[in-house]
PDB file of C-alpha atoms in Angstrom:
ATOM      1  CA  MET A   1      51.866 181.443  69.003  1.00  0.00           C
ATOM      2  CA  ARG A   2      52.537 185.195  69.408  1.00  0.00           C
ATOM      3  CA  ASP A   3      55.409 186.604  67.851  1.00  0.00           C
ATOM      4  CA  VAL A   4      58.760 187.369  69.311  1.00  0.00           C
ATOM      5  CA  THR A   5      59.364 190.833  69.875  1.00  0.00           C
ATOM      6  CA  GLY A   6      61.233 193.491  67.892  1.00  0.00           C
ATOM      7  CA  ARG A   7      59.709 196.079  65.637  1.00  0.00           C
ATOM      8  CA  LEU A   8      57.519 194.556  62.950  1.00  0.00           C
ATOM      9  CA  MET A   9      56.632 196.262  59.804  1.00  0.00           C
ATOM     10  CA  LEU A  10      53.879 195.005  57.855  1.00  0.00           C
ATOM     11  CA  LEU A  11      53.474 196.183  53.944  1.00  0.00           C
ATOM     12  CA  ASP A  12      49.794 196.404  52.495  1.00  0.00           C
ATOM     13  CA  THR A  13      51.801 195.489  49.509  1.00  0.00           C
ATOM     14  CA  ALA A  14      48.977 195.875  46.720  1.00  0.00           C
ATOM     15  CA  SER A  15      48.813 199.691  48.259  1.00  0.00           C
ATOM     16  CA  LEU A  16      52.283 200.124  47.455  1.00  0.00           C
ATOM     17  CA  TYR A  17      52.746 198.682  44.284  1.00  0.00           C
ATOM     18  CA  PHE A  18      49.861 200.520  42.969  1.00  0.00           C
ATOM     19  CA  ARG A  19      51.466 203.779  44.061  1.00  0.00           C
ATOM     20  CA  ALA A  20      54.973 202.712  42.723  1.00  0.00           C
ATOM     21  CA  TYR A  21      53.090 201.986  39.109  1.00  0.00           C
ATOM     22  CA  PHE A  22      51.198 205.319  39.041  1.00  0.00           C
ATOM     23  CA  GLY A  23      54.513 207.610  40.648  1.00  0.00           C
ATOM     24  CA  VAL A  24      57.298 205.279  38.587  1.00  0.00           C
ATOM     25  CA  PRO A  25      57.018 206.262  34.468  1.00  0.00           C
ATOM     26  CA  ASP A  26      56.156 203.336  32.318  1.00  0.00           C
ATOM     27  CA  SER A  27      59.218 203.750  30.739  1.00  0.00           C
ATOM     28  CA  VAL A  28      61.089 202.060  33.166  1.00  0.00           C
ATOM     29  CA  ARG A  29      60.992 198.653  31.185  1.00  0.00           C
ATOM     30  CA  ALA A  30      62.711 195.090  31.195  1.00  0.00           C
ATOM     31  CA  PRO A  31      65.005 194.423  28.453  1.00  0.00           C
ATOM     32  CA  ASP A  32      61.888 192.961  26.356  1.00  0.00           C
ATOM     33  CA  GLY A  33      60.341 196.072  26.521  1.00  0.00           C
ATOM     34  CA  THR A  34      57.842 194.713  29.387  1.00  0.00           C
ATOM     35  CA  PRO A  35      56.716 197.497  31.841  1.00  0.00           C
ATOM     36  CA  VAL A  36      58.676 197.091  35.239  1.00  0.00           C
ATOM     37  CA  ASN A  37      57.651 200.180  36.919  1.00  0.00           C
ATOM     38  CA  ALA A  38      56.043 198.901  39.893  1.00  0.00           C
ATOM     39  CA  VAL A  39      58.381 196.266  40.176  1.00  0.00           C
ATOM     40  CA  ARG A  40      61.379 198.758  40.337  1.00  0.00           C
ATOM     41  CA  GLY A  41      59.156 201.127  42.326  1.00  0.00           C
ATOM     42  CA  LEU A  42      57.942 198.472  45.121  1.00  0.00           C
ATOM     43  CA  LEU A  43      61.807 197.728  45.790  1.00  0.00           C
ATOM     44  CA  ASP A  44      62.970 201.055  45.773  1.00  0.00           C
ATOM     45  CA  PHE A  45      59.859 201.723  48.500  1.00  0.00           C
ATOM     46  CA  ILE A  46      60.969 198.438  50.595  1.00  0.00           C
ATOM     47  CA  ASP A  47      64.932 200.084  50.283  1.00  0.00           C
ATOM     48  CA  ARG A  48      63.727 203.045  51.655  1.00  0.00           C
ATOM     49  CA  LEU A  49      61.225 202.113  54.427  1.00  0.00           C
ATOM     50  CA  VAL A  50      64.442 199.614  55.819  1.00  0.00           C
ATOM     51  CA  LYS A  51      66.556 202.345  55.723  1.00  0.00           C
ATOM     52  CA  ASP A  52      64.836 204.948  57.542  1.00  0.00           C
ATOM     53  CA  HIS A  53      63.316 202.947  59.750  1.00  0.00           C
ATOM     54  CA  ARG A  54      65.098 199.682  60.583  1.00  0.00           C
ATOM     55  CA  PRO A  55      62.666 196.574  61.180  1.00  0.00           C
ATOM     56  CA  ASP A  56      63.604 193.561  63.197  1.00  0.00           C
ATOM     57  CA  ARG A  57      60.851 191.757  61.212  1.00  0.00           C
ATOM     58  CA  LEU A  58      59.231 192.390  57.593  1.00  0.00           C
ATOM     59  CA  VAL A  59      56.068 190.880  55.883  1.00  0.00           C
ATOM     60  CA  ALA A  60      54.446 191.803  52.675  1.00  0.00           C
ATOM     61  CA  CYS A  61      51.015 191.365  53.170  1.00  0.00           C
ATOM     62  CA  MET A  62      48.826 190.101  50.181  1.00  0.00           C
ATOM     63  CA  ASP A  63      45.360 190.340  48.922  1.00  0.00           C
ATOM     64  CA  ALA A  64      44.366 186.570  48.485  1.00  0.00           C
ATOM     65  CA  ASP A  65      40.725 187.571  48.422  1.00  0.00           C
ATOM     66  CA  TRP A  66      40.110 191.496  47.614  1.00  0.00           C
ATOM     67  CA  ARG A  67      36.773 191.431  48.050  1.00  0.00           C
ATOM     68  CA  PRO A  68      35.869 188.470  50.613  1.00  0.00           C
ATOM     69  CA  GLN A  69      32.276 187.126  49.856  1.00  0.00           C
ATOM     70  CA  TRP A  70      31.564 187.298  53.555  1.00  0.00           C
ATOM     71  CA  ARG A  71      32.045 190.898  53.450  1.00  0.00           C
ATOM     72  CA  VAL A  72      29.620 191.099  49.852  1.00  0.00           C
ATOM     73  CA  ASP A  73      26.902 189.496  51.521  1.00  0.00           C
ATOM     74  CA  LEU A  74      26.638 191.572  54.156  1.00  0.00           C
ATOM     75  CA  ILE A  75      26.594 194.872  52.064  1.00  0.00           C
ATOM     76  CA  PRO A  76      26.563 193.736  48.107  1.00  0.00           C
ATOM     77  CA  SER A  77      27.893 197.249  47.188  1.00  0.00           C
ATOM     78  CA  TYR A  78      31.044 196.718  49.059  1.00  0.00           C
ATOM     79  CA  LYS A  79      33.913 197.437  46.363  1.00  0.00           C
ATOM     80  CA  ALA A  80      31.233 196.664  43.364  1.00  0.00           C
ATOM     81  CA  HIS A  81      32.693 199.343  41.230  1.00  0.00           C
ATOM     82  CA  ARG A  82      36.042 197.711  41.246  1.00  0.00           C
ATOM     83  CA  VAL A  83      34.933 194.541  39.713  1.00  0.00           C
ATOM     84  CA  ALA A  84      36.153 193.598  36.143  1.00  0.00           C
ATOM     85  CA  GLU A  85      34.701 190.445  36.002  1.00  0.00           C
ATOM     86  CA  GLU A  86      32.823 188.049  38.347  1.00  0.00           C
ATOM     87  CA  HIS A  87      33.342 184.183  38.857  1.00  0.00           C
ATOM     88  CA  GLU A  88      30.766 182.131  40.714  1.00  0.00           C
ATOM     89  CA  ALA A  89      33.872 179.475  41.569  1.00  0.00           C
ATOM     90  CA  GLY A  90      36.334 182.004  42.653  1.00  0.00           C
ATOM     91  CA  PRO A  91      37.171 185.844  43.486  1.00  0.00           C
ATOM     92  CA  ASP A  92      35.986 188.052  41.484  1.00  0.00           C
ATOM     93  CA  GLU A  93      38.472 189.915  39.211  1.00  0.00           C
ATOM     94  CA  GLU A  94      39.465 193.590  40.059  1.00  0.00           C
ATOM     95  CA  GLU A  95      40.465 196.222  37.878  1.00  0.00           C
ATOM     96  CA  VAL A  96      43.761 196.393  36.953  1.00  0.00           C
ATOM     97  CA  PRO A  97      45.404 198.680  34.543  1.00  0.00           C
ATOM     98  CA  ASP A  98      46.788 196.291  31.575  1.00  0.00           C
ATOM     99  CA  THR A  99      50.486 196.868  31.907  1.00  0.00           C
ATOM    100  CA  LEU A 100      50.283 196.491  36.335  1.00  0.00           C
ATOM    101  CA  ALA A 101      48.410 192.945  36.258  1.00  0.00           C
ATOM    102  CA  PRO A 102      51.434 190.976  34.535  1.00  0.00           C
ATOM    103  CA  GLN A 103      54.182 192.882  36.944  1.00  0.00           C
ATOM    104  CA  VAL A 104      52.478 191.219  39.893  1.00  0.00           C
ATOM    105  CA  PRO A 105      53.515 187.519  39.818  1.00  0.00           C
ATOM    106  CA  VAL A 106      56.976 189.201  39.282  1.00  0.00           C
ATOM    107  CA  ILE A 107      56.973 191.124  42.667  1.00  0.00           C
ATOM    108  CA  GLU A 108      56.028 187.926  44.201  1.00  0.00           C
ATOM    109  CA  ASP A 109      58.995 186.220  43.074  1.00  0.00           C
ATOM    110  CA  VAL A 110      61.166 188.238  43.697  1.00  0.00           C
ATOM    111  CA  LEU A 111      59.880 189.126  47.040  1.00  0.00           C
ATOM    112  CA  ASP A 112      60.209 185.218  47.602  1.00  0.00           C
ATOM    113  CA  ALA A 113      63.634 184.990  45.881  1.00  0.00           C
ATOM    114  CA  LEU A 114      64.863 187.831  48.752  1.00  0.00           C
ATOM    115  CA  GLY A 115      63.503 185.892  51.575  1.00  0.00           C
ATOM    116  CA  ILE A 116      60.836 188.406  52.829  1.00  0.00           C
ATOM    117  CA  ALA A 117      57.902 186.880  53.887  1.00  0.00           C
ATOM    118  CA  ARG A 118      54.854 187.111  51.889  1.00  0.00           C
ATOM    119  CA  VAL A 119      51.381 186.521  53.173  1.00  0.00           C
ATOM    120  CA  GLY A 120      48.318 186.508  51.762  1.00  0.00           C
ATOM    121  CA  VAL A 121      45.210 184.065  53.259  1.00  0.00           C
ATOM    122  CA  ALA A 122      42.319 182.662  51.109  1.00  0.00           C
ATOM    123  CA  GLY A 123      39.312 184.293  51.544  1.00  0.00           C
ATOM    124  CA  TYR A 124      41.129 187.384  53.280  1.00  0.00           C
ATOM    125  CA  GLU A 125      42.165 191.109  52.601  1.00  0.00           C
ATOM    126  CA  ALA A 126      45.591 192.153  53.375  1.00  0.00           C
ATOM    127  CA  ASP A 127      44.303 194.321  55.635  1.00  0.00           C
ATOM    128  CA  ASP A 128      42.770 191.572  57.691  1.00  0.00           C
ATOM    129  CA  VAL A 129      45.997 189.773  57.469  1.00  0.00           C
ATOM    130  CA  ILE A 130      48.026 192.914  58.941  1.00  0.00           C
ATOM    131  CA  GLY A 131      45.028 192.838  61.282  1.00  0.00           C
ATOM    132  CA  THR A 132      46.326 189.638  62.971  1.00  0.00           C
ATOM    133  CA  PHE A 133      49.864 190.149  62.645  1.00  0.00           C
ATOM    134  CA  THR A 134      49.120 192.954  64.801  1.00  0.00           C
ATOM    135  CA  ALA A 135      47.210 191.687  66.995  1.00  0.00           C
ATOM    136  CA  ARG A 136      49.689 188.856  67.384  1.00  0.00           C
ATOM    137  CA  ALA A 137      52.728 191.216  67.855  1.00  0.00           C
ATOM    138  CA  ASP A 138      54.062 191.710  71.220  1.00  0.00           C
ATOM    139  CA  GLY A 139      56.665 194.453  70.126  1.00  0.00           C
ATOM    140  CA  PRO A 140      56.097 197.740  68.092  1.00  0.00           C
ATOM    141  CA  VAL A 141      54.324 197.349  64.777  1.00  0.00           C
ATOM    142  CA  ASP A 142      54.909 199.800  61.943  1.00  0.00           C
ATOM    143  CA  ILE A 143      51.988 199.422  58.808  1.00  0.00           C
ATOM    144  CA  VAL A 144      52.626 201.063  55.536  1.00  0.00           C
ATOM    145  CA  THR A 145      49.518 201.680  53.907  1.00  0.00           C
ATOM    146  CA  GLY A 146      47.961 203.997  51.400  1.00  0.00           C
ATOM    147  CA  ASP A 147      44.789 203.050  52.948  1.00  0.00           C
ATOM    148  CA  ARG A 148      43.086 204.915  55.394  1.00  0.00           C
ATOM    149  CA  ASP A 149      41.033 202.188  56.835  1.00  0.00           C
ATOM    150  CA  LEU A 150      44.025 200.549  58.732  1.00  0.00           C
ATOM    151  CA  TYR A 151      43.747 203.664  60.936  1.00  0.00           C
ATOM    152  CA  GLN A 152      41.949 201.708  62.793  1.00  0.00           C
ATOM    153  CA  LEU A 153      44.663 199.839  64.034  1.00  0.00           C
ATOM    154  CA  VAL A 154      46.637 202.659  65.630  1.00  0.00           C
ATOM    155  CA  ASP A 155      47.542 202.283  69.178  1.00  0.00           C
ATOM    156  CA  ASP A 156      49.704 204.534  71.350  1.00  0.00           C
ATOM    157  CA  GLN A 157      49.819 201.930  74.317  1.00  0.00           C
ATOM    158  CA  ARG A 158      51.203 198.837  72.365  1.00  0.00           C
ATOM    159  CA  GLY A 159      53.378 201.421  69.866  1.00  0.00           C
ATOM    160  CA  ILE A 160      51.100 200.834  66.794  1.00  0.00           C
ATOM    161  CA  ARG A 161      51.352 203.134  64.313  1.00  0.00           C
ATOM    162  CA  VAL A 162      51.030 203.632  60.456  1.00  0.00           C
ATOM    163  CA  LEU A 163      53.347 205.277  58.104  1.00  0.00           C
ATOM    164  CA  TYR A 164      51.030 206.819  55.190  1.00  0.00           C
ATOM    165  CA  PRO A 165      52.592 208.068  52.178  1.00  0.00           C
ATOM    166  CA  LEU A 166      52.110 211.700  51.240  1.00  0.00           C
ATOM    167  CA  LYS A 167      54.445 211.431  48.411  1.00  0.00           C
ATOM    168  CA  GLY A 168      56.155 207.680  47.441  1.00  0.00           C
ATOM    169  CA  VAL A 169      57.830 207.022  50.685  1.00  0.00           C
ATOM    170  CA  GLY A 170      59.976 209.728  51.168  1.00  0.00           C
ATOM    171  CA  THR A 171      57.310 211.280  52.764  1.00  0.00           C
ATOM    172  CA  LEU A 172      55.315 209.481  55.169  1.00  0.00           C
ATOM    173  CA  GLN A 173      52.618 210.832  57.572  1.00  0.00           C
ATOM    174  CA  MET A 174      53.749 209.244  60.987  1.00  0.00           C
ATOM    175  CA  THR A 175      50.267 208.363  62.151  1.00  0.00           C
ATOM    176  CA  ASP A 176      49.466 207.601  65.357  1.00  0.00           C
ATOM    177  CA  GLU A 177      46.448 208.684  67.858  1.00  0.00           C
ATOM    178  CA  ALA A 178      47.544 212.293  68.295  1.00  0.00           C
ATOM    179  CA  VAL A 179      47.121 212.758  64.188  1.00  0.00           C
ATOM    180  CA  LEU A 180      43.825 210.947  64.160  1.00  0.00           C
ATOM    181  CA  ARG A 181      42.431 213.087  67.150  1.00  0.00           C
ATOM    182  CA  GLY A 182      43.570 216.057  65.285  1.00  0.00           C
ATOM    183  CA  LYS A 183      42.547 215.177  62.071  1.00  0.00           C
ATOM    184  CA  TYR A 184      39.405 212.973  62.962  1.00  0.00           C
ATOM    185  CA  GLY A 185      38.583 213.773  66.318  1.00  0.00           C
ATOM    186  CA  VAL A 186      38.844 209.770  67.455  1.00  0.00           C
ATOM    187  CA  GLY A 187      41.626 207.690  68.396  1.00  0.00           C
ATOM    188  CA  GLY A 188      42.469 204.579  66.718  1.00  0.00           C
ATOM    189  CA  SER A 189      39.609 202.801  68.236  1.00  0.00           C
ATOM    190  CA  GLY A 190      37.114 204.811  66.983  1.00  0.00           C
ATOM    191  CA  TYR A 191      38.095 205.131  63.299  1.00  0.00           C
ATOM    192  CA  ALA A 192      36.382 202.424  62.341  1.00  0.00           C
ATOM    193  CA  ASP A 193      32.693 203.895  63.623  1.00  0.00           C
ATOM    194  CA  LEU A 194      33.562 207.139  62.001  1.00  0.00           C
ATOM    195  CA  ALA A 195      34.146 205.202  58.754  1.00  0.00           C
ATOM    196  CA  LEU A 196      31.281 203.356  58.439  1.00  0.00           C
ATOM    197  CA  LEU A 197      29.121 206.340  59.822  1.00  0.00           C
ATOM    198  CA  ARG A 198      30.528 208.374  57.065  1.00  0.00           C
ATOM    199  CA  GLY A 199      30.621 205.968  54.342  1.00  0.00           C
ATOM    200  CA  ASP A 200      33.912 205.587  51.799  1.00  0.00           C
ATOM    201  CA  PRO A 201      32.853 205.832  48.068  1.00  0.00           C
ATOM    202  CA  SER A 202      36.370 204.130  47.082  1.00  0.00           C
ATOM    203  CA  ASP A 203      34.896 200.756  48.929  1.00  0.00           C
ATOM    204  CA  GLY A 204      31.384 200.746  48.015  1.00  0.00           C
ATOM    205  CA  LEU A 205      30.318 201.727  51.666  1.00  0.00           C
ATOM    206  CA  PRO A 206      27.124 204.089  51.625  1.00  0.00           C
ATOM    207  CA  GLY A 207      27.148 205.190  54.970  1.00  0.00           C
ATOM    208  CA  VAL A 208      24.480 207.272  56.991  1.00  0.00           C
ATOM    209  CA  PRO A 209      23.089 209.253  54.820  1.00  0.00           C
ATOM    210  CA  GLY A 210      23.420 213.219  56.009  1.00  0.00           C
ATOM    211  CA  VAL A 211      26.054 212.062  58.116  1.00  0.00           C
ATOM    212  CA  GLY A 212      29.932 213.249  57.245  1.00  0.00           C
ATOM    213  CA  GLU A 213      32.666 212.956  58.784  1.00  0.00           C
ATOM    214  CA  LYS A 214      32.491 216.069  61.362  1.00  0.00           C
ATOM    215  CA  THR A 215      28.852 214.397  62.537  1.00  0.00           C
ATOM    216  CA  ALA A 216      30.383 211.676  62.930  1.00  0.00           C
ATOM    217  CA  ALA A 217      32.954 212.654  65.210  1.00  0.00           C
ATOM    218  CA  LYS A 218      30.599 214.704  66.930  1.00  0.00           C
ATOM    219  CA  LEU A 219      28.021 211.836  67.626  1.00  0.00           C
ATOM    220  CA  LEU A 220      31.019 209.607  68.419  1.00  0.00           C
ATOM    221  CA  ALA A 221      32.361 212.458  71.003  1.00  0.00           C
ATOM    222  CA  GLU A 222      28.992 212.216  72.443  1.00  0.00           C
ATOM    223  CA  PHE A 223      27.787 208.716  72.746  1.00  0.00           C
ATOM    224  CA  GLY A 224      31.163 207.398  72.999  1.00  0.00           C
ATOM    225  CA  ASP A 225      31.200 204.337  70.068  1.00  0.00           C
ATOM    226  CA  LEU A 226      28.824 202.695  67.582  1.00  0.00           C
ATOM    227  CA  ALA A 227      26.867 201.405  70.145  1.00  0.00           C
ATOM    228  CA  GLY A 228      26.147 204.325  72.373  1.00  0.00           C
ATOM    229  CA  ILE A 229      25.133 206.283  69.319  1.00  0.00           C
ATOM    230  CA  ILE A 230      22.642 203.348  68.300  1.00  0.00           C
ATOM    231  CA  ALA A 231      20.932 203.215  72.053  1.00  0.00           C
ATOM    232  CA  ALA A 232      20.694 206.966  71.550  1.00  0.00           C
ATOM    233  CA  ILE A 233      18.129 206.365  68.791  1.00  0.00           C
ATOM    234  CA  GLY A 234      15.683 205.178  71.674  1.00  0.00           C
ATOM    235  CA  ASP A 235      16.387 207.307  73.776  1.00  0.00           C
ATOM    236  CA  PRO A 236      14.240 210.898  73.872  1.00  0.00           C
ATOM    237  CA  LYS A 237      16.552 212.632  76.266  1.00  0.00           C
ATOM    238  CA  ALA A 238      19.279 211.921  74.082  1.00  0.00           C
ATOM    239  CA  ARG A 239      21.068 215.137  72.198  1.00  0.00           C
ATOM    240  CA  LEU A 240      20.143 213.950  68.833  1.00  0.00           C
ATOM    241  CA  THR A 241      18.382 216.270  66.456  1.00  0.00           C
ATOM    242  CA  PRO A 242      15.362 214.914  64.695  1.00  0.00           C
ATOM    243  CA  SER A 243      16.656 214.668  61.700  1.00  0.00           C
ATOM    244  CA  GLN A 244      19.837 212.987  63.253  1.00  0.00           C
ATOM    245  CA  ARG A 245      17.739 210.390  65.094  1.00  0.00           C
ATOM    246  CA  LYS A 246      15.331 209.814  62.036  1.00  0.00           C
ATOM    247  CA  ARG A 247      18.272 208.925  59.709  1.00  0.00           C
ATOM    248  CA  LEU A 248      19.887 206.584  62.358  1.00  0.00           C
ATOM    249  CA  ASP A 249      16.955 204.902  62.636  1.00  0.00           C
ATOM    250  CA  GLU A 250      16.156 203.943  58.967  1.00  0.00           C
ATOM    251  CA  ALA A 251      20.282 203.519  58.335  1.00  0.00           C
ATOM    252  CA  ARG A 252      19.656 200.092  61.587  1.00  0.00           C
ATOM    253  CA  PRO A 253      20.118 197.702  59.155  1.00  0.00           C
ATOM    254  CA  TYR A 254      23.031 199.229  57.798  1.00  0.00           C
ATOM    255  CA  LEU A 255      24.409 199.705  60.865  1.00  0.00           C
ATOM    256  CA  ALA A 256      23.734 196.392  62.441  1.00  0.00           C
ATOM    257  CA  VAL A 257      26.046 194.798  59.318  1.00  0.00           C
ATOM    258  CA  ALA A 258      28.673 197.425  58.978  1.00  0.00           C
ATOM    259  CA  PRO A 259      30.967 196.663  61.416  1.00  0.00           C
ATOM    260  CA  LYS A 260      31.991 193.626  60.535  1.00  0.00           C
ATOM    261  CA  VAL A 261      32.528 194.713  56.949  1.00  0.00           C
ATOM    262  CA  VAL A 262      34.442 197.590  58.052  1.00  0.00           C
ATOM    263  CA  ARG A 263      36.560 196.293  61.056  1.00  0.00           C
ATOM    264  CA  VAL A 264      39.797 194.265  60.132  1.00  0.00           C
ATOM    265  CA  ALA A 265      39.354 190.511  61.024  1.00  0.00           C
ATOM    266  CA  ASP A 266      42.096 190.124  63.965  1.00  0.00           C
ATOM    267  CA  ASP A 267      41.325 186.135  63.805  1.00  0.00           C
ATOM    268  CA  VAL A 268      43.126 184.917  59.909  1.00  0.00           C
ATOM    269  CA  PRO A 269      44.587 181.280  60.043  1.00  0.00           C
ATOM    270  CA  LEU A 270      48.612 183.244  59.084  1.00  0.00           C
ATOM    271  CA  PRO A 271      50.601 180.295  57.819  1.00  0.00           C
ATOM    272  CA  ASP A 272      53.617 179.899  59.852  1.00  0.00           C
ATOM    273  CA  VAL A 273      56.341 182.172  58.431  1.00  0.00           C
ATOM    274  CA  ASP A 274      59.886 183.511  59.280  1.00  0.00           C
ATOM    275  CA  THR A 275      59.360 187.008  59.286  1.00  0.00           C
ATOM    276  CA  ALA A 276      62.899 188.282  60.243  1.00  0.00           C
ATOM    277  CA  LEU A 277      64.296 190.893  58.064  1.00  0.00           C
ATOM    278  CA  PRO A 278      66.705 188.536  55.455  1.00  0.00           C
ATOM    279  CA  HIS A 279      70.127 189.884  55.195  1.00  0.00           C
ATOM    280  CA  THR A 280      71.174 187.498  52.273  1.00  0.00           C
ATOM    281  CA  PRO A 281      68.635 186.403  49.618  1.00  0.00           C
ATOM    282  CA  ARG A 282      66.926 182.842  49.797  1.00  0.00           C
ATOM    283  CA  ASP A 283      67.872 181.986  46.742  1.00  0.00           C
ATOM    284  CA  SER A 284      70.643 183.697  45.300  1.00  0.00           C
ATOM    285  CA  ALA A 285      70.458 182.112  41.496  1.00  0.00           C
ATOM    286  CA  GLY A 286      66.730 182.763  41.499  1.00  0.00           C
ATOM    287  CA  LEU A 287      67.253 186.334  41.934  1.00  0.00           C
ATOM    288  CA  ASP A 288      69.807 186.771  39.806  1.00  0.00           C
ATOM    289  CA  ALA A 289      67.868 185.374  37.043  1.00  0.00           C
ATOM    290  CA  LEU A 290      64.612 186.994  37.745  1.00  0.00           C
ATOM    291  CA  ALA A 291      66.988 190.307  37.944  1.00  0.00           C
ATOM    292  CA  ALA A 292      68.648 189.694  34.370  1.00  0.00           C
ATOM    293  CA  ARG A 293      65.079 188.938  32.943  1.00  0.00           C
ATOM    294  CA  TRP A 294      63.456 191.936  34.167  1.00  0.00           C
ATOM    295  CA  GLY A 295      66.345 194.161  34.365  1.00  0.00           C
ATOM    296  CA  LEU A 296      65.804 195.343  38.225  1.00  0.00           C
ATOM    297  CA  GLY A 297      69.171 196.988  38.242  1.00  0.00           C
ATOM    298  CA  GLY A 298      70.008 199.551  40.541  1.00  0.00           C
ATOM    299  CA  SER A 299      66.687 198.983  42.395  1.00  0.00           C
ATOM    300  CA  LEU A 300      67.448 195.516  43.377  1.00  0.00           C
ATOM    301  CA  GLN A 301      71.316 195.981  44.294  1.00  0.00           C
ATOM    302  CA  ARG A 302      70.346 199.147  46.321  1.00  0.00           C
ATOM    303  CA  LEU A 303      67.931 196.531  48.438  1.00  0.00           C
ATOM    304  CA  LEU A 304      70.475 194.226  48.619  1.00  0.00           C
ATOM    305  CA  VAL A 305      73.480 196.593  49.983  1.00  0.00           C
ATOM    306  CA  THR A 306      70.378 197.823  52.533  1.00  0.00           C
ATOM    307  CA  LEU A 307      69.676 194.408  53.734  1.00  0.00           C
ATOM    308  CA  GLU A 308      73.070 193.505  54.452  1.00  0.00           C
ATOM    309  CA  ALA A 309      73.767 195.964  56.188  1.00  0.00           C
TER     310      ALA A 309
END
């Protein structure tokens, strides 16, 4: 079933609560002294986003598996440097600051009590959930993320843009195809190929040795896409330097698997959820209890007023 029309806002929730955690002092605490800076910061983020962009629908997309095994099987170094603890029977644990980890269940409880749709799917990252919602959307989509990987979904024709926080969420880069072409020399459809060619140390993606961002953009401009670049390796007439040809040829095994790792999935089995922006809390009593327990104060009250409006 395809989603109804209206502006859909998709939150890369972990990306935003990490930013909230590092952007709001940990002196923001619950009555018992527990830090709640990520919780309150995220509520302030959502309040500002709804005020400024007036989405009709909103989904908090979650990492049910931040490092899916099917990606690791293809590129073992994928996010390997972020693993805090390995588990044979389930997802590995990610390194998360000690005072942030306990706030994540609170964030989930508050979102649920508010009635904001919260979706994570076993075996997939939030990026994949976002990719699937975007693929199914009939109307415009705003993706809010601090992760440039999602630039690959930008599509002017479909009204899909990435709102990339430069400072909090008060200053957002409205990322459309013109912004991408100006910064990277590619549009949304070419960004994944650019990313896998240059690599990304933050995700453990090696890239092609000797091919940085500018070289990757030039190769894509010359040959169109990754398939065109791979075809050029064996074409003596193709305009590749000897070193580029050699490095790309040696990187063939990586180039064969990297697209599946880097490109977000668009076929995640999403649950049937109500994505409409709530105007009143789903569970008022539960929300009141959470507000008192965690000292959510003005952050929650401001968001409730904004949702009611």
